[in-house]
mmCIF file of C-alpha atoms and ligand atoms in Angstrom:
data_model
loop_
_atom_site.group_PDB
_atom_site.id
_atom_site.type_symbol
_atom_site.label_atom_id
_atom_site.label_comp_id
_atom_site.label_asym_id
_atom_site.label_seq_id
_atom_site.Cartn_x
_atom_site.Cartn_y
_atom_site.Cartn_z
ATOM 1 C CA MET A 1 25.116 19.235 -19.558
ATOM 2 C CA LYS A 2 21.360 19.924 -19.820
ATOM 3 C CA ILE A 3 19.471 19.540 -16.056
ATOM 4 C CA ALA A 4 15.459 19.230 -15.432
ATOM 5 C CA VAL A 5 15.210 20.393 -12.165
ATOM 6 C CA LEU A 6 12.026 19.717 -10.845
ATOM 7 C CA PRO A 7 11.085 20.842 -7.806
ATOM 8 C CA GLY A 8 8.695 18.967 -6.392
ATOM 9 C CA ASP A 9 6.349 19.824 -3.536
ATOM 10 C CA GLY A 10 6.966 20.412 0.141
ATOM 11 C CA ILE A 11 10.599 20.554 1.100
ATOM 12 C CA GLY A 12 11.403 19.474 -1.987
ATOM 13 C CA PRO A 13 11.697 23.135 -3.224
ATOM 14 C CA GLU A 14 13.559 24.535 -0.288
ATOM 15 C CA ILE A 15 16.514 21.307 -0.734
ATOM 16 C CA VAL A 16 16.574 21.331 -4.295
ATOM 17 C CA ALA A 17 17.653 25.668 -3.957
ATOM 18 C CA GLN A 18 20.649 24.326 -2.035
ATOM 19 C CA ALA A 19 21.769 21.548 -4.321
ATOM 20 C CA VAL A 20 21.013 24.034 -7.777
ATOM 21 C CA LYS A 21 23.502 26.691 -5.199
ATOM 22 C CA VAL A 22 26.474 23.521 -5.550
ATOM 23 C CA LEU A 23 26.087 23.682 -9.711
ATOM 24 C CA GLU A 24 25.242 27.321 -10.145
ATOM 25 C CA LYS A 25 29.559 27.705 -8.108
ATOM 26 C CA LEU A 26 30.540 24.556 -10.759
ATOM 27 C CA LYS A 27 28.609 26.778 -13.710
ATOM 28 C CA ALA A 28 30.380 29.577 -12.708
ATOM 29 C CA GLU A 29 33.669 27.444 -12.283
ATOM 30 C CA GLY A 30 33.489 26.648 -16.655
ATOM 31 C CA ALA A 31 31.051 23.649 -16.539
ATOM 32 C CA PRO A 32 29.287 23.604 -19.682
ATOM 33 C CA ILE A 33 26.083 23.190 -16.906
ATOM 34 C CA GLU A 34 22.348 24.406 -18.795
ATOM 35 C CA MET A 35 19.519 24.431 -16.210
ATOM 36 C CA GLU A 36 16.188 24.483 -16.358
ATOM 37 C CA THR A 37 12.594 24.389 -13.270
ATOM 38 C CA ALA A 38 9.567 22.168 -13.483
ATOM 39 C CA PRO A 39 6.212 21.138 -11.994
ATOM 40 C CA ILE A 40 6.117 17.772 -10.630
ATOM 41 C CA GLY A 41 3.385 16.228 -8.353
ATOM 42 C CA GLY A 42 1.837 18.246 -6.575
ATOM 43 C CA ALA A 43 2.752 21.652 -7.724
ATOM 44 C CA GLY A 44 2.398 19.526 -11.237
ATOM 45 C CA TYR A 45 -1.411 19.450 -10.812
ATOM 46 C CA ASP A 46 -1.814 22.968 -9.170
ATOM 47 C CA ALA A 47 -0.229 24.215 -12.025
ATOM 48 C CA SER A 48 -1.703 22.222 -15.137
ATOM 49 C CA GLY A 49 -3.718 19.996 -13.717
ATOM 50 C CA ASP A 50 -1.493 16.498 -13.878
ATOM 51 C CA PRO A 51 1.248 15.145 -11.400
ATOM 52 C CA LEU A 52 3.544 15.605 -14.758
ATOM 53 C CA PRO A 53 3.001 17.964 -17.505
ATOM 54 C CA GLU A 54 3.934 17.131 -20.624
ATOM 55 C CA ALA A 55 6.107 20.548 -21.087
ATOM 56 C CA THR A 56 7.896 18.870 -17.979
ATOM 57 C CA LEU A 57 8.305 15.124 -19.177
ATOM 58 C CA ARG A 58 9.522 17.094 -22.710
ATOM 59 C CA LEU A 59 11.541 18.687 -20.631
ATOM 60 C CA ALA A 60 13.013 15.334 -18.937
ATOM 61 C CA ARG A 61 13.668 13.620 -22.410
ATOM 62 C CA GLU A 62 15.852 16.786 -23.673
ATOM 63 C CA ALA A 63 17.949 16.280 -20.576
ATOM 64 C CA ASP A 64 20.930 14.335 -20.105
ATOM 65 C CA ALA A 65 19.985 14.489 -16.109
ATOM 66 C CA VAL A 66 16.888 14.828 -13.591
ATOM 67 C CA LEU A 67 17.247 16.694 -10.979
ATOM 68 C CA LEU A 68 14.004 15.946 -8.312
ATOM 69 C CA GLY A 69 13.002 16.859 -5.150
ATOM 70 C CA ALA A 70 10.349 15.207 -3.885
ATOM 71 C CA VAL A 71 6.673 14.988 -4.357
ATOM 72 C CA GLY A 72 3.165 14.301 -2.018
ATOM 73 C CA GLY A 73 1.814 15.941 0.305
ATOM 74 C CA PRO A 74 -1.406 16.078 2.511
ATOM 75 C CA GLN A 75 -3.689 18.228 0.237
ATOM 76 C CA TYR A 76 -3.558 15.223 -2.710
ATOM 77 C CA ASP A 77 -3.849 12.836 -0.683
ATOM 78 C CA THR A 78 -7.911 12.714 -1.416
ATOM 79 C CA LEU A 79 -7.508 13.507 -5.212
ATOM 80 C CA ASP A 80 -8.653 10.801 -7.475
ATOM 81 C CA ARG A 81 -5.463 8.063 -7.430
ATOM 82 C CA PRO A 82 -4.173 8.830 -11.571
ATOM 83 C CA LEU A 83 -3.806 12.361 -10.639
ATOM 84 C CA ARG A 84 -1.967 11.690 -7.395
ATOM 85 C CA PRO A 85 1.639 13.888 -6.833
ATOM 86 C CA GLU A 86 3.476 9.726 -6.490
ATOM 87 C CA ARG A 87 1.737 8.702 -9.637
ATOM 88 C CA GLY A 88 3.655 10.930 -11.483
ATOM 89 C CA LEU A 89 6.602 9.893 -10.379
ATOM 90 C CA LEU A 90 5.668 6.838 -11.139
ATOM 91 C CA ARG A 91 5.250 7.845 -15.160
ATOM 92 C CA ILE A 92 8.321 9.636 -15.498
ATOM 93 C CA ARG A 93 10.583 6.931 -14.375
ATOM 94 C CA LYS A 94 8.928 4.594 -16.780
ATOM 95 C CA GLU A 95 8.360 7.467 -19.754
ATOM 96 C CA LEU A 96 12.560 8.026 -19.845
ATOM 97 C CA ASN A 97 13.169 3.869 -18.639
ATOM 98 C CA LEU A 98 14.825 4.186 -15.639
ATOM 99 C CA PHE A 99 15.235 0.765 -15.303
ATOM 100 C CA ALA A 100 17.904 0.866 -12.851
ATOM 101 C CA ASN A 101 17.832 2.365 -9.578
ATOM 102 C CA LEU A 102 21.160 3.067 -7.436
ATOM 103 C CA ARG A 103 21.311 3.551 -3.732
ATOM 104 C CA PRO A 104 24.168 3.664 -1.500
ATOM 105 C CA ALA A 105 23.949 3.424 1.962
ATOM 106 C CA LEU A 106 26.115 4.899 2.906
ATOM 107 C CA LEU A 107 27.408 6.412 7.082
ATOM 108 C CA TYR A 108 30.544 8.712 7.749
ATOM 109 C CA PRO A 109 31.264 7.379 10.859
ATOM 110 C CA GLU A 110 30.399 10.997 13.050
ATOM 111 C CA LEU A 111 26.928 9.626 12.418
ATOM 112 C CA ALA A 112 26.863 6.222 13.867
ATOM 113 C CA GLY A 113 25.041 7.391 17.346
ATOM 114 C CA ALA A 114 22.309 8.081 14.316
ATOM 115 C CA SER A 115 22.129 4.522 13.561
ATOM 116 C CA SER A 116 19.450 2.109 15.556
ATOM 117 C CA LEU A 117 21.921 -0.621 15.047
ATOM 118 C CA LYS A 118 25.693 -0.277 17.013
ATOM 119 C CA PRO A 119 28.278 1.840 16.345
ATOM 120 C CA GLU A 120 30.688 -0.688 15.842
ATOM 121 C CA VAL A 121 28.189 -2.568 12.613
ATOM 122 C CA VAL A 122 27.074 0.338 11.262
ATOM 123 C CA SER A 123 30.830 2.869 11.332
ATOM 124 C CA GLY A 124 31.904 3.128 7.578
ATOM 125 C CA LEU A 125 29.358 0.850 5.700
ATOM 126 C CA ASP A 126 29.625 1.431 2.301
ATOM 127 C CA ILE A 127 27.572 -0.067 0.513
ATOM 128 C CA MET A 128 25.975 0.069 -3.244
ATOM 129 C CA ILE A 129 22.191 -1.810 -3.559
ATOM 130 C CA VAL A 130 21.102 -1.503 -7.708
ATOM 131 C CA ARG A 131 17.427 -2.515 -7.770
ATOM 132 C CA GLU A 132 16.021 -3.814 -11.010
ATOM 133 C CA LEU A 133 12.683 -0.729 -11.747
ATOM 134 C CA THR A 134 10.081 -1.409 -14.197
ATOM 135 C CA GLY A 135 10.338 -5.201 -13.876
ATOM 136 C CA ASP A 136 8.951 -7.974 -12.101
ATOM 137 C CA VAL A 137 5.737 -8.402 -10.219
ATOM 138 C CA TYR A 138 4.995 -5.183 -9.945
ATOM 139 C CA PHE A 139 4.500 -4.989 -14.162
ATOM 140 C CA GLY A 140 3.802 -8.898 -14.749
ATOM 141 C CA GLN A 141 0.517 -10.152 -16.340
ATOM 142 C CA PRO A 142 -1.837 -11.194 -15.568
ATOM 143 C CA ARG A 143 -2.416 -9.465 -12.489
ATOM 144 C CA GLY A 144 -5.742 -8.050 -10.802
ATOM 145 C CA ILE A 145 -8.751 -9.423 -8.515
ATOM 146 C CA GLU A 146 -11.788 -11.861 -9.614
ATOM 147 C CA VAL A 147 -13.677 -14.826 -8.570
ATOM 148 C CA ARG A 148 -12.744 -17.733 -8.888
ATOM 149 C CA ASN A 149 -15.321 -20.867 -6.725
ATOM 150 C CA GLY A 150 -16.695 -18.240 -5.383
ATOM 151 C CA GLU A 151 -14.483 -16.430 -3.427
ATOM 152 C CA ARG A 152 -12.306 -13.320 -4.759
ATOM 153 C CA VAL A 153 -8.779 -13.997 -5.663
ATOM 154 C CA GLY A 154 -5.929 -11.712 -5.569
ATOM 155 C CA PHE A 155 -3.020 -12.567 -8.574
ATOM 156 C CA ASN A 156 -0.045 -10.336 -9.794
ATOM 157 C CA THR A 157 2.873 -12.116 -12.160
ATOM 158 C CA MET A 158 6.844 -12.199 -11.414
ATOM 159 C CA LEU A 159 7.947 -12.811 -14.606
ATOM 160 C CA TYR A 160 11.706 -10.930 -15.810
ATOM 161 C CA SER A 161 13.194 -11.576 -19.688
ATOM 162 C CA GLU A 162 16.275 -11.963 -19.514
ATOM 163 C CA SER A 163 17.038 -8.575 -21.811
ATOM 164 C CA GLU A 164 15.739 -7.203 -18.297
ATOM 165 C CA VAL A 165 18.088 -8.949 -16.624
ATOM 166 C CA ARG A 166 21.574 -9.392 -19.265
ATOM 167 C CA ARG A 167 21.180 -5.280 -18.346
ATOM 168 C CA VAL A 168 21.175 -4.863 -15.156
ATOM 169 C CA ALA A 169 23.457 -7.033 -14.725
ATOM 170 C CA HIS A 170 25.923 -4.725 -16.826
ATOM 171 C CA VAL A 171 24.914 -2.500 -14.887
ATOM 172 C CA ALA A 172 25.684 -3.861 -11.997
ATOM 173 C CA PHE A 173 28.963 -5.766 -12.633
ATOM 174 C CA GLY A 174 29.668 -1.689 -14.023
ATOM 175 C CA ILE A 175 29.458 -0.450 -10.671
ATOM 176 C CA ALA A 176 30.784 -2.933 -8.853
ATOM 177 C CA MET A 177 34.136 -2.692 -11.012
ATOM 178 C CA LYS A 178 34.245 0.956 -10.150
ATOM 179 C CA ARG A 179 33.768 -0.049 -5.906
ATOM 180 C CA GLY A 180 34.880 -3.343 -4.213
ATOM 181 C CA ARG A 181 35.161 -4.791 -6.762
ATOM 182 C CA LYS A 182 31.765 -7.529 -5.020
ATOM 183 C CA LEU A 183 28.965 -7.714 -5.924
ATOM 184 C CA CYS A 184 25.928 -10.220 -4.670
ATOM 185 C CA SER A 185 22.864 -10.893 -6.216
ATOM 186 C CA VAL A 186 20.291 -11.645 -4.192
ATOM 187 C CA GLU A 187 16.921 -13.606 -5.544
ATOM 188 C CA LYS A 188 14.377 -16.694 -4.175
ATOM 189 C CA ALA A 189 16.502 -19.309 -6.829
ATOM 190 C CA ASN A 190 15.107 -22.545 -4.441
ATOM 191 C CA VAL A 191 11.715 -21.643 -4.732
ATOM 192 C CA LEU A 192 10.755 -19.312 -8.032
ATOM 193 C CA GLU A 193 11.789 -20.307 -11.400
ATOM 194 C CA CYS A 194 12.145 -16.095 -12.340
ATOM 195 C CA SER A 195 15.012 -16.517 -9.933
ATOM 196 C CA GLU A 196 16.714 -18.929 -11.612
ATOM 197 C CA LEU A 197 16.629 -17.519 -14.546
ATOM 198 C CA TRP A 198 17.887 -14.520 -12.628
ATOM 199 C CA LYS A 199 20.676 -16.013 -11.653
ATOM 200 C CA GLU A 200 21.242 -17.955 -14.162
ATOM 201 C CA VAL A 201 21.512 -14.803 -16.860
ATOM 202 C CA MET A 202 23.890 -13.546 -14.246
ATOM 203 C CA ILE A 203 26.186 -16.002 -13.965
ATOM 204 C CA GLU A 204 26.664 -15.594 -17.859
ATOM 205 C CA VAL A 205 26.909 -11.429 -17.471
ATOM 206 C CA ALA A 206 30.211 -12.616 -15.077
ATOM 207 C CA LYS A 207 31.795 -14.012 -17.561
ATOM 208 C CA ASP A 208 31.963 -10.529 -19.088
ATOM 209 C CA TYR A 209 33.670 -9.160 -15.874
ATOM 210 C CA PRO A 210 35.748 -11.836 -14.851
ATOM 211 C CA GLU A 211 37.986 -8.824 -11.868
ATOM 212 C CA VAL A 212 34.534 -9.269 -10.192
ATOM 213 C CA GLU A 213 33.712 -11.932 -7.253
ATOM 214 C CA LEU A 214 29.801 -12.774 -7.736
ATOM 215 C CA SER A 215 28.173 -14.146 -5.022
ATOM 216 C CA HIS A 216 24.492 -15.162 -4.433
ATOM 217 C CA MET A 217 22.800 -14.691 -1.539
ATOM 218 C CA TYR A 218 17.625 -15.919 -1.604
ATOM 219 C CA VAL A 219 16.759 -12.908 -0.113
ATOM 220 C CA ASP A 220 14.994 -13.991 3.546
ATOM 221 C CA ASN A 221 19.462 -14.487 3.664
ATOM 222 C CA ALA A 222 20.156 -11.813 2.988
ATOM 223 C CA ALA A 223 17.405 -9.097 4.838
ATOM 224 C CA MET A 224 18.913 -11.097 7.682
ATOM 225 C CA GLN A 225 22.411 -10.746 6.958
ATOM 226 C CA LEU A 226 21.683 -6.624 5.913
ATOM 227 C CA ILE A 227 20.842 -6.360 9.359
ATOM 228 C CA ARG A 228 23.214 -8.864 11.611
ATOM 229 C CA ALA A 229 27.034 -7.620 9.116
ATOM 230 C CA PRO A 230 26.088 -5.369 6.526
ATOM 231 C CA LYS A 231 29.437 -4.251 6.478
ATOM 232 C CA GLN A 232 30.175 -7.971 4.305
ATOM 233 C CA PHE A 233 28.211 -6.568 1.265
ATOM 234 C CA ASP A 234 29.888 -3.670 -1.387
ATOM 235 C CA THR A 235 27.149 -3.528 -4.299
ATOM 236 C CA LEU A 236 23.899 -6.243 -4.590
ATOM 237 C CA VAL A 237 21.699 -6.225 -7.091
ATOM 238 C CA THR A 238 18.411 -7.426 -7.034
ATOM 239 C CA GLY A 239 14.829 -7.463 -8.444
ATOM 240 C CA ASN A 240 12.093 -5.084 -8.292
ATOM 241 C CA ILE A 241 10.703 -6.009 -5.124
ATOM 242 C CA PHE A 242 13.147 -7.622 -3.238
ATOM 243 C CA GLY A 243 15.051 -4.443 -3.999
ATOM 244 C CA ASP A 244 12.492 -2.721 -3.077
ATOM 245 C CA ILE A 245 12.468 -4.574 0.488
ATOM 246 C CA LEU A 246 15.607 -4.611 1.335
ATOM 247 C CA SER A 247 17.238 -1.114 0.040
ATOM 248 C CA ASP A 248 14.464 0.585 2.602
ATOM 249 C CA ALA A 249 15.919 -2.197 5.026
ATOM 250 C CA ALA A 250 19.185 -0.477 3.858
ATOM 251 C CA SER A 251 18.663 3.029 4.070
ATOM 252 C CA MET A 252 17.695 2.619 7.636
ATOM 253 C CA LEU A 253 21.085 1.000 9.152
ATOM 254 C CA SER A 254 22.243 4.733 8.586
ATOM 255 C CA GLY A 255 20.637 6.380 10.785
ATOM 256 C CA SER A 256 19.388 9.646 8.726
ATOM 257 C CA ILE A 257 16.903 8.888 5.734
ATOM 258 C CA GLY A 258 17.977 13.227 4.724
ATOM 259 C CA MET A 259 21.367 11.750 3.898
ATOM 260 C CA LEU A 260 20.322 9.621 1.416
ATOM 261 C CA PRO A 261 20.459 9.781 -1.805
ATOM 262 C CA SER A 262 19.473 7.928 -5.378
ATOM 263 C CA ALA A 263 20.349 7.816 -8.824
ATOM 264 C CA SER A 264 17.630 6.127 -11.719
ATOM 265 C CA LEU A 265 19.238 5.208 -14.965
ATOM 266 C CA ASP A 266 18.474 4.542 -18.755
ATOM 267 C CA GLU A 267 20.427 1.986 -20.646
ATOM 268 C CA HIS A 268 22.442 5.463 -22.147
ATOM 269 C CA ASN A 269 23.431 6.408 -18.458
ATOM 270 C CA LYS A 270 20.854 9.268 -18.907
ATOM 271 C CA GLY A 271 19.259 9.605 -14.791
ATOM 272 C CA MET A 272 16.829 10.905 -13.089
ATOM 273 C CA TYR A 273 19.027 11.904 -9.244
ATOM 274 C CA GLU A 274 16.471 12.514 -5.834
ATOM 275 C CA PRO A 275 16.727 11.940 -2.580
ATOM 276 C CA ILE A 276 15.107 9.032 -1.239
ATOM 277 C CA HIS A 277 12.742 10.498 0.762
ATOM 278 C CA GLY A 278 9.879 12.072 0.226
ATOM 279 C CA SER A 279 8.395 15.606 1.260
ATOM 280 C CA ALA A 280 8.648 15.570 4.496
ATOM 281 C CA PRO A 281 5.151 18.040 4.853
ATOM 282 C CA ASP A 282 5.431 17.936 8.699
ATOM 283 C CA ILE A 283 8.647 20.515 8.573
ATOM 284 C CA ALA A 284 8.041 21.826 5.075
ATOM 285 C CA GLY A 285 8.516 25.672 4.590
ATOM 286 C CA LYS A 286 10.810 26.083 7.609
ATOM 287 C CA ASN A 287 13.999 25.977 6.525
ATOM 288 C CA LEU A 288 14.645 22.938 8.781
ATOM 289 C CA ALA A 289 15.424 20.353 6.268
ATOM 290 C CA ASN A 290 18.214 18.271 5.576
ATOM 291 C CA PRO A 291 19.453 19.193 1.677
ATOM 292 C CA LEU A 292 22.558 16.517 1.828
ATOM 293 C CA ALA A 293 20.575 14.176 0.416
ATOM 294 C CA THR A 294 20.053 16.661 -2.358
ATOM 295 C CA ILE A 295 23.301 17.713 -2.909
ATOM 296 C CA LEU A 296 24.209 14.175 -2.842
ATOM 297 C CA SER A 297 22.342 13.435 -5.627
ATOM 298 C CA VAL A 298 24.545 15.803 -7.109
ATOM 299 C CA ALA A 299 27.733 14.178 -7.394
ATOM 300 C CA MET A 300 26.042 11.092 -8.393
ATOM 301 C CA MET A 301 24.586 12.253 -10.822
ATOM 302 C CA TYR A 302 28.385 13.951 -12.118
ATOM 303 C CA ARG A 303 29.670 9.774 -11.088
ATOM 304 C CA TYR A 304 27.401 7.999 -13.283
ATOM 305 C CA THR A 305 26.353 10.829 -16.272
ATOM 306 C CA PHE A 306 28.953 12.554 -16.737
ATOM 307 C CA ALA A 307 31.245 10.111 -15.781
ATOM 308 C CA ASP A 308 32.960 13.607 -13.276
ATOM 309 C CA LEU A 309 34.650 11.312 -11.298
ATOM 310 C CA ALA A 310 36.453 14.077 -10.045
ATOM 311 C CA THR A 311 33.573 16.679 -9.526
ATOM 312 C CA ALA A 312 32.024 14.150 -7.415
ATOM 313 C CA ASP A 313 34.452 13.099 -5.022
ATOM 314 C CA ARG A 314 35.297 17.132 -4.633
ATOM 315 C CA ILE A 315 31.183 17.520 -4.545
ATOM 316 C CA GLU A 316 30.841 14.690 -1.707
ATOM 317 C CA ASN A 317 34.194 15.377 0.109
ATOM 318 C CA ALA A 318 32.740 18.874 0.990
ATOM 319 C CA VAL A 319 29.889 16.918 2.390
ATOM 320 C CA LYS A 320 31.710 15.026 4.762
ATOM 321 C CA LYS A 321 33.573 17.984 5.837
ATOM 322 C CA VAL A 322 30.764 19.673 7.030
ATOM 323 C CA ILE A 323 29.787 16.719 8.572
ATOM 324 C CA ALA A 324 33.588 16.524 10.336
ATOM 325 C CA GLN A 325 32.695 20.106 11.305
ATOM 326 C CA GLY A 326 30.509 19.011 13.285
ATOM 327 C CA LEU A 327 27.083 20.944 11.596
ATOM 328 C CA ARG A 328 23.618 19.452 11.780
ATOM 329 C CA THR A 329 20.226 20.298 10.464
ATOM 330 C CA GLY A 330 17.872 19.313 13.014
ATOM 331 C CA ASP A 331 17.256 15.559 12.026
ATOM 332 C CA ILE A 332 20.899 14.282 12.885
ATOM 333 C CA TRP A 333 21.607 16.337 15.483
ATOM 334 C CA THR A 334 23.552 14.501 18.468
ATOM 335 C CA GLU A 335 24.197 16.293 21.915
ATOM 336 C CA GLY A 336 27.623 18.490 21.122
ATOM 337 C CA THR A 337 27.120 19.289 17.759
ATOM 338 C CA GLN A 338 26.174 22.466 16.309
ATOM 339 C CA LYS A 339 22.154 22.782 14.388
ATOM 340 C CA VAL A 340 22.100 24.438 11.396
ATOM 341 C CA SER A 341 18.876 25.398 8.642
ATOM 342 C CA CYS A 342 18.510 23.835 5.439
ATOM 343 C CA THR A 343 20.123 27.179 4.017
ATOM 344 C CA GLU A 344 23.017 27.041 6.250
ATOM 345 C CA MET A 345 24.220 23.765 5.592
ATOM 346 C CA GLY A 346 23.540 24.834 1.851
ATOM 347 C CA ASP A 347 25.987 27.271 2.543
ATOM 348 C CA ALA A 348 28.547 25.155 4.939
ATOM 349 C CA VAL A 349 28.857 23.300 1.404
ATOM 350 C CA LEU A 350 29.747 25.970 -1.124
ATOM 351 C CA LYS A 351 32.324 26.655 1.529
ATOM 352 C CA ALA A 352 33.714 23.236 2.386
ATOM 353 C CA LEU A 353 33.031 22.721 -2.296
HETATM 354 P P1 NAD B 1 8.917 11.429 4.360
HETATM 355 O O1 NAD B 1 10.399 10.481 3.890
HETATM 356 O O2 NAD B 1 8.089 12.784 3.797
HETATM 357 O O3 NAD B 1 9.357 12.130 5.704
HETATM 358 C C1 NAD B 1 9.450 10.972 6.950
HETATM 359 C C2 NAD B 1 10.078 11.774 8.406
HETATM 360 O O4 NAD B 1 11.749 12.188 7.741
HETATM 361 C C3 NAD B 1 9.365 12.599 8.785
HETATM 362 O O5 NAD B 1 8.805 12.683 9.932
HETATM 363 C C4 NAD B 1 10.513 14.262 8.048
HETATM 364 O O6 NAD B 1 10.574 15.662 8.591
HETATM 365 C C5 NAD B 1 11.888 13.509 8.030
HETATM 366 N N1 NAD B 1 12.381 14.223 6.985
HETATM 367 C C6 NAD B 1 12.011 13.144 5.519
HETATM 368 N N2 NAD B 1 12.784 14.179 4.594
HETATM 369 C C7 NAD B 1 14.080 14.701 5.641
HETATM 370 C C8 NAD B 1 14.940 15.960 5.332
HETATM 371 N N3 NAD B 1 15.528 16.069 3.846
HETATM 372 N N4 NAD B 1 15.468 16.694 6.496
HETATM 373 C C9 NAD B 1 15.096 16.670 7.777
HETATM 374 N N5 NAD B 1 13.947 15.362 7.818
HETATM 375 C C10 NAD B 1 13.753 14.813 6.156
HETATM 376 O O7 NAD B 1 7.563 10.400 4.246
HETATM 377 P P2 NAD B 1 6.446 10.174 4.356
HETATM 378 O O8 NAD B 1 5.835 11.141 5.963
HETATM 379 O O9 NAD B 1 6.084 8.680 4.318
HETATM 380 O O10 NAD B 1 5.511 10.958 3.344
HETATM 381 C C11 NAD B 1 5.412 12.377 3.439
HETATM 382 C C12 NAD B 1 5.283 12.456 1.819
HETATM 383 O O11 NAD B 1 6.424 12.146 1.290
HETATM 384 C C13 NAD B 1 3.878 11.552 1.497
HETATM 385 O O12 NAD B 1 2.869 12.352 0.585
HETATM 386 C C14 NAD B 1 4.694 10.666 0.540
HETATM 387 O O13 NAD B 1 3.577 10.038 -0.620
HETATM 388 C C15 NAD B 1 5.842 11.430 -0.293
HETATM 389 N N6 NAD B 1 6.982 10.776 -0.892
HETATM 390 C C16 NAD B 1 7.439 11.189 -1.987
HETATM 391 C C17 NAD B 1 7.871 10.367 -2.676
HETATM 392 C C18 NAD B 1 9.307 10.858 -3.896
HETATM 393 O O14 NAD B 1 8.100 11.876 -3.909
HETATM 394 N N7 NAD B 1 11.014 10.380 -4.009
HETATM 395 C C19 NAD B 1 9.509 9.113 -0.887
HETATM 396 C C20 NAD B 1 8.907 9.168 -0.148
HETATM 397 C C21 NAD B 1 7.487 10.007 0.352
#
């Protein structure tokens, strides 16, 4: 179990340190875990002038899984684009061919008050969004800005090959099998040929998974349904741009960005695991950050890369326990609960584990 640990910038090192404590405990119990740390993002730039240093990429390639904190910070915003921290992140996803992005939107009943929606609409919410991550209009060619008929036009190409749709479909059906066996494929097949093909391939792949109930929804309706009645969804699969937008909307259903983990997988279940939030420069270095999204990212690592569901459940249950105990970092604190620091939250999870 070789894990590349890439803390990154801002609160990255603080939250990753708490997740590493969990991994150290599992290692002490006998798990064959090997961890090595390397800089990425602004830290990579500071160390070697590159947001994805060669040695970091090599380490990530050789590892079975990557644990990432977050990258970015105001001090890097004036760098040339290729040197900016976020470029390091995009490059590592591409270099490792991480085409399937898994983002759960899960709400612990005790935190229902932190959502901007009514508690009864979101309480107990548990959705998994599978977003294709390396294709679609973000990567399709041709793209550009050029002059046509005397004025500038901007253009991009929405493009999916059958094989790209098929491989993400298999990931999504596989995940739906382990959850509620309901998969909703989101596209815009009434208008876009690219979506028409997407839908056809989804229907083909569904034949391999007769236990899973496949449904289809147009993306505009899906946006509405996610806010209107989000608990109707179990697993959702969609392309890169639709997934980008829907997964951010879904993450807000649960109130705090500090609670949500993510995984990005390749064809062999190698994965990069990271919280969905950024480097939170406003609270960096103050021991205030919520480490739970990063700790839950370790649970996802156990679930998807190491296929050790018992340990994944154990980590998730430890997080549930500290929430039930009323411990809260500032971002999820409400009247009547106990405010704790980042390290105190990490220690509490360790104890619950
Ligand atoms: P952000 O997610 O860093 O922060 C948004 C707000 O949420 C802030 O108020 C922050 O304090 C709070 N927050 C985020 N994570 C938290 C946590 N774990 N605990 C408590 N509060 C938390 O987004 P932003 O402010 O838009 O971006 C800051 C930097 O992060 C930018 O440089 C941006 O490019 C980068 N970024 C990186 C990633 C990534 O590494 N995957 C993702 C998004 C943004």
